[in-house]
Coordinates of C-alpha atoms and ligand atoms in Angstrom, one line a residue:
M167 CA 128.1 -19.6 45.5
V168 CA 124.5 -18.7 46.4
E169 CA 121.8 -19.1 43.2
L170 CA 118.4 -17.8 44.2
K171 CA 115.3 -18.9 42.1
R172 CA 113.7 -16.0 40.5
D173 CA 110.0 -17.5 41.0
E174 CA 111.0 -17.6 44.7
L175 CA 111.5 -13.5 44.8
H176 CA 108.5 -11.1 45.2
A177 CA 106.2 -10.7 42.4
S178 CA 107.5 -7.0 41.9
V179 CA 110.9 -8.2 41.2
C180 CA 109.4 -10.2 38.0
D181 CA 107.0 -7.4 37.2
P182 CA 106.1 -7.7 33.5
V183 CA 105.6 -4.1 33.3
S184 CA 109.1 -3.4 34.4
A185 CA 110.2 -6.1 31.8
S186 CA 108.4 -4.5 29.1
M187 CA 109.8 -0.9 30.0
N188 CA 113.4 -2.3 30.2
F189 CA 112.6 -3.7 26.7
L190 CA 111.6 -0.3 25.5
N191 CA 114.7 1.3 26.9
E192 CA 117.1 -1.4 25.5
V193 CA 115.5 -1.0 22.1
A194 CA 115.9 2.7 22.4
S195 CA 119.5 2.2 23.2
R196 CA 120.4 -0.2 20.4
Y197 CA 119.0 2.2 17.8
P198 CA 119.9 5.7 19.0
D199 CA 118.9 7.3 15.9
A200 CA 115.2 6.0 16.1
I201 CA 112.8 8.9 17.0
P202 CA 111.5 8.3 20.4
L203 CA 107.9 8.7 20.2
A204 CA 107.8 6.4 22.8
A205 CA 109.6 8.6 25.5
G206 CA 107.0 10.6 28.1
R207 CA 110.1 12.5 29.6
P208 CA 109.8 16.3 29.6
Y209 CA 112.1 18.3 26.9
D210 CA 115.6 18.7 28.0
G211 CA 116.1 22.4 26.5
F212 CA 114.4 23.7 29.4
Y213 CA 117.1 23.0 31.9
E214 CA 120.5 24.5 32.7
A215 CA 122.8 23.0 35.5
E216 CA 123.7 26.3 36.6
D217 CA 120.1 27.2 37.4
V218 CA 120.2 24.8 40.2
H219 CA 122.7 27.3 42.2
R220 CA 120.2 30.1 41.5
Y221 CA 117.3 28.2 43.0
L222 CA 119.3 27.1 45.9
D223 CA 120.4 30.7 46.5
A224 CA 116.8 31.8 46.1
Y225 CA 115.6 29.2 48.7
L226 CA 118.4 30.1 51.3
S227 CA 117.7 33.6 50.8
Y228 CA 113.7 33.2 51.8
L229 CA 114.9 31.2 54.7
R230 CA 116.7 34.2 55.8
S231 CA 113.8 36.5 55.2
Q232 CA 111.7 34.0 57.4
G233 CA 114.3 34.9 60.3
L234 CA 116.4 32.0 60.2
G235 CA 119.8 32.5 61.3
P236 CA 123.2 30.8 59.6
D237 CA 123.1 27.8 62.0
E238 CA 119.4 27.1 61.3
V239 CA 119.7 27.7 57.6
R240 CA 122.7 25.1 57.2
R241 CA 120.4 22.6 59.6
Q242 CA 117.6 23.0 57.5
L243 CA 119.8 22.1 54.3
L244 CA 122.2 19.6 55.6
Q245 CA 120.6 17.7 58.5
Y246 CA 117.7 15.2 58.7
G247 CA 114.7 17.0 58.4
R248 CA 110.9 16.8 59.2
T249 CA 109.7 13.6 57.9
N250 CA 106.8 15.5 55.8
G251 CA 109.2 18.1 54.3
Q252 CA 109.9 21.7 54.8
I253 CA 108.7 23.3 51.5
H254 CA 105.0 22.5 52.5
P255 CA 104.2 26.3 53.1
L256 CA 105.3 27.2 49.5
I257 CA 103.4 24.4 48.0
A258 CA 100.1 25.3 50.0
R259 CA 100.5 28.7 48.6
W260 CA 101.0 27.7 45.0
L261 CA 98.1 25.3 45.3
E262 CA 95.7 28.0 46.4
R263 CA 97.1 30.5 43.8
D264 CA 97.0 28.5 41.0
E265 CA 94.6 25.6 41.4
G266 CA 92.2 26.9 44.0
I267 CA 93.1 24.1 46.3
R268 CA 92.8 25.3 49.9
V269 CA 94.3 23.0 52.4
P270 CA 96.8 23.8 55.6
P271 CA 100.1 23.3 54.8
A272 CA 100.2 20.5 57.7
A273 CA 98.0 18.5 55.2
I274 CA 101.0 18.1 52.6
A275 CA 103.7 15.7 52.6
V276 CA 106.7 16.3 50.4
T277 CA 107.8 13.1 48.8
A278 CA 110.6 11.7 46.8
G279 CA 108.5 12.3 43.7
C280 CA 104.9 11.3 43.0
Q281 CA 105.9 7.6 42.9
E282 CA 106.8 7.7 46.5
A283 CA 103.6 9.6 47.2
M284 CA 101.5 6.7 45.7
V285 CA 103.2 4.0 47.6
I286 CA 103.0 5.8 50.8
A287 CA 99.2 6.5 50.2
L288 CA 98.5 2.9 49.1
R289 CA 100.3 1.3 51.9
G290 CA 98.7 3.5 54.6
L291 CA 95.1 3.3 53.1
C292 CA 95.2 -0.5 52.4
A293 CA 95.3 -2.4 55.8
G294 CA 94.9 -5.9 54.4
P295 CA 94.0 -8.2 51.5
R296 CA 90.6 -7.3 51.4
D297 CA 91.3 -3.8 50.4
V298 CA 91.8 -3.2 46.7
L299 CA 92.6 -0.1 44.6
L300 CA 90.4 0.7 41.7
A301 CA 92.0 2.2 38.9
G302 CA 91.0 3.4 35.3
E303 CA 92.5 1.3 32.7
P304 CA 94.3 1.7 30.3
C305 CA 96.5 2.7 33.6
Y306 CA 99.8 4.5 34.4
V307 CA 102.3 1.7 35.4
G308 CA 103.6 3.6 38.3
I309 CA 100.5 2.9 40.2
T310 CA 99.8 -0.8 39.2
G311 CA 103.7 -1.1 40.0
A312 CA 103.3 0.4 43.5
A313 CA 100.4 -1.7 44.2
R314 CA 102.3 -4.8 43.1
I315 CA 105.3 -4.2 45.3
L316 CA 102.6 -3.8 48.3
D317 CA 100.5 -6.7 47.4
I318 CA 97.5 -4.8 46.9
E319 CA 95.1 -5.9 44.0
V320 CA 94.0 -3.3 41.4
V321 CA 90.5 -3.8 39.9
P322 CA 90.4 -2.2 36.4
V323 CA 87.5 0.2 35.4
P324 CA 87.7 0.6 31.7
E325 CA 88.1 4.1 30.6
T326 CA 85.9 5.6 27.6
A327 CA 87.2 8.4 25.3
H328 CA 86.3 10.9 27.8
G329 CA 88.1 9.2 30.6
V330 CA 86.8 6.8 33.5
D331 CA 83.0 6.8 33.7
P332 CA 81.7 7.5 37.2
A333 CA 78.7 5.3 36.4
A334 CA 81.0 2.4 35.6
V335 CA 83.3 3.3 38.9
A336 CA 80.2 2.8 40.9
V337 CA 79.3 -0.5 39.2
V338 CA 82.7 -1.7 39.9
A339 CA 82.6 -0.8 43.4
R340 CA 79.4 -2.7 44.1
Q341 CA 80.9 -5.8 42.4
V342 CA 83.9 -5.5 44.6
R343 CA 82.1 -5.2 47.6
A344 CA 79.8 -8.0 46.9
S345 CA 82.7 -10.2 46.6
G346 CA 83.6 -9.4 49.9
R347 CA 86.2 -6.9 49.5
R348 CA 86.6 -3.3 50.2
P349 CA 87.0 -0.9 47.3
R350 CA 89.5 1.6 49.2
A351 CA 90.3 4.2 46.6
L352 CA 90.0 5.1 43.0
Y353 CA 93.3 6.0 41.3
V354 CA 92.4 8.8 38.5
V355 CA 94.6 11.2 36.2
P356 CA 91.7 13.6 35.4
D357 CA 93.8 15.8 33.2
F358 CA 95.4 14.4 29.9
A359 CA 96.1 10.9 31.3
N360 CA 99.1 8.9 30.8
P361 CA 98.8 7.1 28.6
S362 CA 95.4 7.7 27.0
G363 CA 95.3 11.7 27.0
A364 CA 91.9 11.6 28.3
C365 CA 90.5 14.5 30.0
L366 CA 87.4 14.5 32.5
D367 CA 84.8 17.2 31.7
V368 CA 83.7 19.1 34.9
P369 CA 80.2 17.3 35.2
A370 CA 81.9 14.0 35.3
R371 CA 84.5 15.2 38.0
M372 CA 81.3 16.5 40.2
A373 CA 79.8 12.9 39.4
L374 CA 82.9 11.1 40.3
L375 CA 83.2 13.0 43.6
D376 CA 79.4 12.1 44.5
V377 CA 80.1 8.4 43.5
A378 CA 83.3 8.6 45.9
E379 CA 80.6 9.8 48.7
Q380 CA 78.1 7.3 47.9
E381 CA 80.4 4.4 47.6
D382 CA 82.5 5.5 50.5
L383 CA 85.8 5.6 48.4
L384 CA 88.7 7.8 48.6
I385 CA 90.3 9.3 45.1
L386 CA 93.9 9.4 44.5
E387 CA 93.9 12.2 42.0
D388 CA 97.1 12.2 40.3
D389 CA 97.9 15.3 38.5
P390 CA 101.4 15.7 36.7
Y391 CA 100.3 17.0 33.2
G392 CA 97.2 19.3 34.4
L393 CA 99.5 22.4 33.3
F394 CA 99.9 21.5 29.7
G395 CA 96.4 22.1 28.5
V396 CA 95.9 23.4 24.7
D397 CA 94.2 26.4 26.0
D398 CA 93.6 28.4 29.0
R399 CA 90.3 27.1 29.8
P400 CA 90.0 26.4 33.5
R401 CA 89.9 22.5 34.4
P402 CA 89.4 22.4 38.2
R403 CA 91.2 20.0 39.9
L404 CA 89.0 17.3 41.7
K405 CA 90.7 18.3 44.9
S406 CA 89.6 22.1 44.3
L407 CA 86.0 20.7 43.8
D408 CA 86.3 18.5 46.9
T409 CA 84.1 19.8 49.7
R410 CA 83.9 16.3 51.4
Q411 CA 87.6 15.5 51.6
R412 CA 87.2 12.4 49.6
V413 CA 90.5 13.3 47.4
I414 CA 94.0 12.6 48.0
Y415 CA 95.9 14.8 45.7
L416 CA 99.2 13.4 44.4
G417 CA 101.5 16.0 42.7
S418 CA 104.5 15.7 40.9
F419 CA 107.3 18.5 40.0
A420 CA 109.0 16.3 37.4
K421 CA 107.1 18.4 34.6
S422 CA 106.8 21.6 36.1
V423 CA 110.2 21.9 37.6
F424 CA 112.6 18.8 36.1
P425 CA 112.7 15.2 37.1
G426 CA 115.9 15.3 38.2
A427 CA 114.9 16.9 41.4
R428 CA 112.8 13.8 42.5
V429 CA 110.1 15.9 44.4
G430 CA 106.5 15.4 44.4
F431 CA 104.0 15.5 47.2
L432 CA 100.7 14.2 48.6
V433 CA 97.6 16.3 50.0
A434 CA 95.7 14.3 52.7
D435 CA 93.6 16.6 54.6
Q436 CA 91.3 13.7 55.9
T437 CA 90.8 13.4 59.6
V438 CA 91.7 10.0 61.2
V439 CA 89.9 9.0 64.6
D440 CA 91.3 6.3 66.8
Q441 CA 89.4 4.2 69.4
A442 CA 89.7 6.7 72.0
G443 CA 88.2 9.5 69.7
R444 CA 91.5 11.2 69.2
R445 CA 91.5 13.0 65.9
T446 CA 94.7 13.3 63.8
L447 CA 95.3 14.6 60.3
L448 CA 95.8 11.6 57.6
A449 CA 99.1 13.2 56.2
D450 CA 100.4 13.0 60.0
E451 CA 99.6 9.4 60.2
L452 CA 101.3 8.8 56.6
S453 CA 104.3 10.3 57.7
N454 CA 105.0 7.0 59.8
V455 CA 104.8 4.9 56.4
K456 CA 107.4 8.2 55.3
S457 CA 109.7 7.9 57.8
M458 CA 110.4 3.9 57.5
L459 CA 110.6 4.6 53.5
T460 CA 112.8 7.4 52.7
V461 CA 112.8 9.2 56.4
N462 CA 112.5 12.5 54.9
T463 CA 112.8 13.8 51.2
A464 CA 116.3 15.2 50.3
P465 CA 116.2 18.6 51.9
I466 CA 118.7 19.6 49.2
A467 CA 116.1 18.8 46.5
Q468 CA 113.4 20.3 48.4
A469 CA 115.7 23.5 48.5
V470 CA 116.0 23.5 44.7
V471 CA 112.0 23.0 44.2
G472 CA 111.5 25.6 46.9
G473 CA 113.8 28.2 45.1
V474 CA 111.7 27.6 42.0
L475 CA 108.5 28.4 43.9
V476 CA 110.0 31.4 45.7
E477 CA 111.3 33.0 42.4
A478 CA 107.9 32.4 40.6
D479 CA 105.9 34.0 43.6
C480 CA 104.5 30.5 44.3
S481 CA 102.9 30.5 40.7
L482 CA 104.3 27.5 38.5
R483 CA 101.7 28.6 35.7
A484 CA 103.5 31.9 35.4
A485 CA 106.8 30.1 35.6
N486 CA 105.9 27.3 33.1
R487 CA 104.7 29.6 30.5
E488 CA 107.5 28.7 27.8
K489 CA 107.0 25.0 28.7
I490 CA 103.4 25.4 28.4
A491 CA 103.8 26.9 24.8
F492 CA 106.2 24.4 23.8
Y493 CA 104.1 21.2 24.9
R494 CA 101.2 22.9 23.0
R495 CA 102.7 23.5 19.7
N496 CA 104.3 20.1 19.7
L497 CA 100.8 18.4 20.3
A498 CA 99.4 20.6 17.6
L499 CA 102.5 19.5 15.2
L500 CA 101.6 15.6 16.1
L501 CA 98.1 16.0 15.4
D502 CA 98.8 18.0 12.3
A503 CA 101.7 15.5 11.0
L504 CA 99.4 12.6 11.7
E505 CA 96.4 14.3 9.6
R506 CA 98.7 14.8 6.9
A507 CA 100.6 11.5 6.8
F508 CA 97.0 9.5 7.1
P509 CA 94.5 11.5 5.0
P510 CA 90.9 10.8 6.2
S511 CA 90.1 9.3 2.4
T512 CA 92.5 6.4 3.5
R513 CA 92.6 6.1 7.3
D514 CA 89.1 5.1 7.8
S515 CA 89.0 2.1 5.4
A516 CA 92.5 1.1 7.1
G517 CA 91.2 1.3 10.6
I518 CA 93.4 3.9 11.3
R519 CA 92.3 6.3 14.1
W520 CA 93.6 8.5 16.9
N521 CA 92.4 10.8 19.6
A522 CA 92.8 14.5 19.9
P523 CA 93.6 15.1 23.3
A524 CA 93.1 18.4 25.0
G525 CA 96.4 18.8 26.3
G526 CA 99.3 16.7 28.0
F527 CA 101.9 14.7 26.3
F528 CA 100.3 11.4 24.9
V529 CA 98.1 10.7 21.8
V530 CA 96.7 7.2 21.3
M531 CA 96.5 5.7 17.7
D532 CA 94.5 2.5 17.0
V533 CA 95.9 0.3 14.1
P534 CA 94.8 -2.4 12.2
F535 CA 97.8 -4.8 13.2
L536 CA 99.4 -6.3 16.4
A537 CA 101.5 -3.6 18.1
D538 CA 103.7 -5.9 19.9
E539 CA 107.4 -5.7 21.1
A540 CA 108.4 -7.7 17.9
L541 CA 107.0 -4.8 16.1
L542 CA 108.5 -2.3 17.9
E543 CA 111.9 -3.7 17.5
R544 CA 111.3 -3.9 13.6
S545 CA 109.8 -0.2 13.7
A546 CA 113.1 0.8 15.4
R547 CA 115.6 -1.3 13.1
E548 CA 113.9 -0.8 9.7
F549 CA 112.0 2.5 9.8
G550 CA 113.8 4.6 12.7
V551 CA 110.7 5.3 15.0
L552 CA 109.8 4.1 18.6
W553 CA 106.4 4.1 20.0
T554 CA 104.8 2.4 23.1
P555 CA 102.5 -0.5 22.8
M556 CA 99.3 0.3 24.5
S557 CA 99.0 -3.3 25.8
F558 CA 101.8 -2.1 28.4
F559 CA 99.0 -0.2 30.2
Y560 CA 96.6 -3.1 30.4
A561 CA 96.8 -5.8 33.3
G562 CA 94.7 -8.4 32.0
G563 CA 94.9 -8.0 28.1
G564 CA 93.9 -5.2 25.8
G565 CA 95.4 -2.3 23.8
E566 CA 97.1 -5.1 21.4
R567 CA 96.2 -2.8 18.4
A568 CA 97.2 0.5 19.6
L569 CA 100.1 2.7 20.4
R570 CA 100.9 5.5 22.6
L571 CA 102.7 8.4 20.9
S572 CA 104.2 11.1 22.9
H573 CA 105.7 14.4 21.6
S574 CA 107.0 15.8 24.8
C575 CA 111.0 15.3 24.7
L576 CA 111.2 16.1 20.8
E577 CA 112.3 19.2 18.7
P578 CA 109.5 19.9 16.5
E579 CA 111.0 18.7 13.3
Q580 CA 111.5 15.4 14.9
V581 CA 107.8 15.1 15.8
E582 CA 106.9 15.5 12.1
E583 CA 109.9 13.1 11.0
G584 CA 108.7 10.7 13.4
V585 CA 105.3 10.4 11.9
R586 CA 106.5 10.4 8.5
R587 CA 108.7 7.3 9.6
L588 CA 105.5 5.7 11.5
A589 CA 103.6 6.4 8.2
R590 CA 106.0 4.2 6.3
L591 CA 105.9 1.4 9.0
V592 CA 102.2 1.4 8.4
A593 CA 102.2 1.5 4.8
A594 CA 104.7 -1.6 5.0
L595 CA 102.0 -3.6 7.0
A596 CA 99.0 -2.9 4.7
Ligands
PLP783 C1 100.5 9.6 35.5 C2 101.9 9.8 36.2 N1 101.9 10.3 37.4 C3 103.1 10.5 37.7 C4 104.5 10.6 37.1 C5 105.5 11.2 37.6 O1 105.9 11.0 39.1 P1 107.3 11.4 39.6 O2 107.0 12.5 40.4 O3 107.7 10.2 40.5 O4 108.4 11.5 38.3 C6 104.0 10.4 35.8 C7 105.3 10.4 34.8 O5 105.7 10.1 34.0 C8 102.9 9.9 35.4 O6 103.0 10.0 34.0

């Protein structure tokens, strides 16, 4: 019998964040009737297994319309494929049409979810132990986890209520440089971040691009929630404002199509120069990482997402009208329910507060007690409601008295009932 010592395995195996997420899932499975205000997954009701066949057919018809014969179509779907994928021209059309992002299709790499895009970008950019990633904190666990797998240090930049502060990014970048390390990139979710719900205003976006230029940083812009604003106000993507090629855009189809496709992408239109002065596209260089990670993104999964794009004439905004309306209503319901459950007359004195994000899946609530795993378990057992401790999203302490609440996978009635149950928990701790 071989017995391996756990503390001799890589740090990512014992990642405390994975342990916390596993704990949350385990509590959810032990209390299946608890309302999951913790879960950030999209609403199930939008997906039908039969639709997958229709999307596949739409994509195959598209390939034929591009002049591919039966053998080529079969190969395209069932063979190993181009490392950076095959639906990049459709993604390029969608990005231009919906988001005003104009990039050559060759600058797009289709990945196994946004998660793989993060790993590829980090691996390609960070050459050694001196290269560190800056990230707004509280921070999405997917990027800190990816960095941990790769032994890349993450230096937090504390977020304000309005998201990451460009001036604070500059300060942290300089501190990192003064310590002999290189701040290689900043990770940011400008629209309705996970977990904070924060959204950068346009001046802050412009300032962040200026800071990236001044401090010689790249920006990893992660955008899974940008479609789901509470109104149609334009919120330009950093990448659409990026005239100096500072931004690597990370995309996910998990919410705009469905998570089961496991398809995402990155846009890396920067130029790479070698010692002989030869110039290549960063996306092409990063394909060397991708080829050793997953060879290429499953062509069948790409074909399904490709079919969605073809059917929607490359407008995911149009294709997602129903989802956008659903998530807007659920967010409004969540905020209304909080307002009713915690009236202003009592909440201020009790130290209860929450933010009102302009979109997305998450609201953060400050509470006057320790919101830790023990309380989460009690909340599920005695009160039938689950939430996520905000402390999960801080690497070095923070968020101990705050909860992340999500509405995305719930029926509207469950949102209201979930908040009523949460109010009972809070009352019991008063
Ligand atoms: C900030 C953020 N980035 C990316 C993702 C999803 O990535 P993927 O496409 O790998 O599902 C999520 C999903 O929860 C997220 O919250």
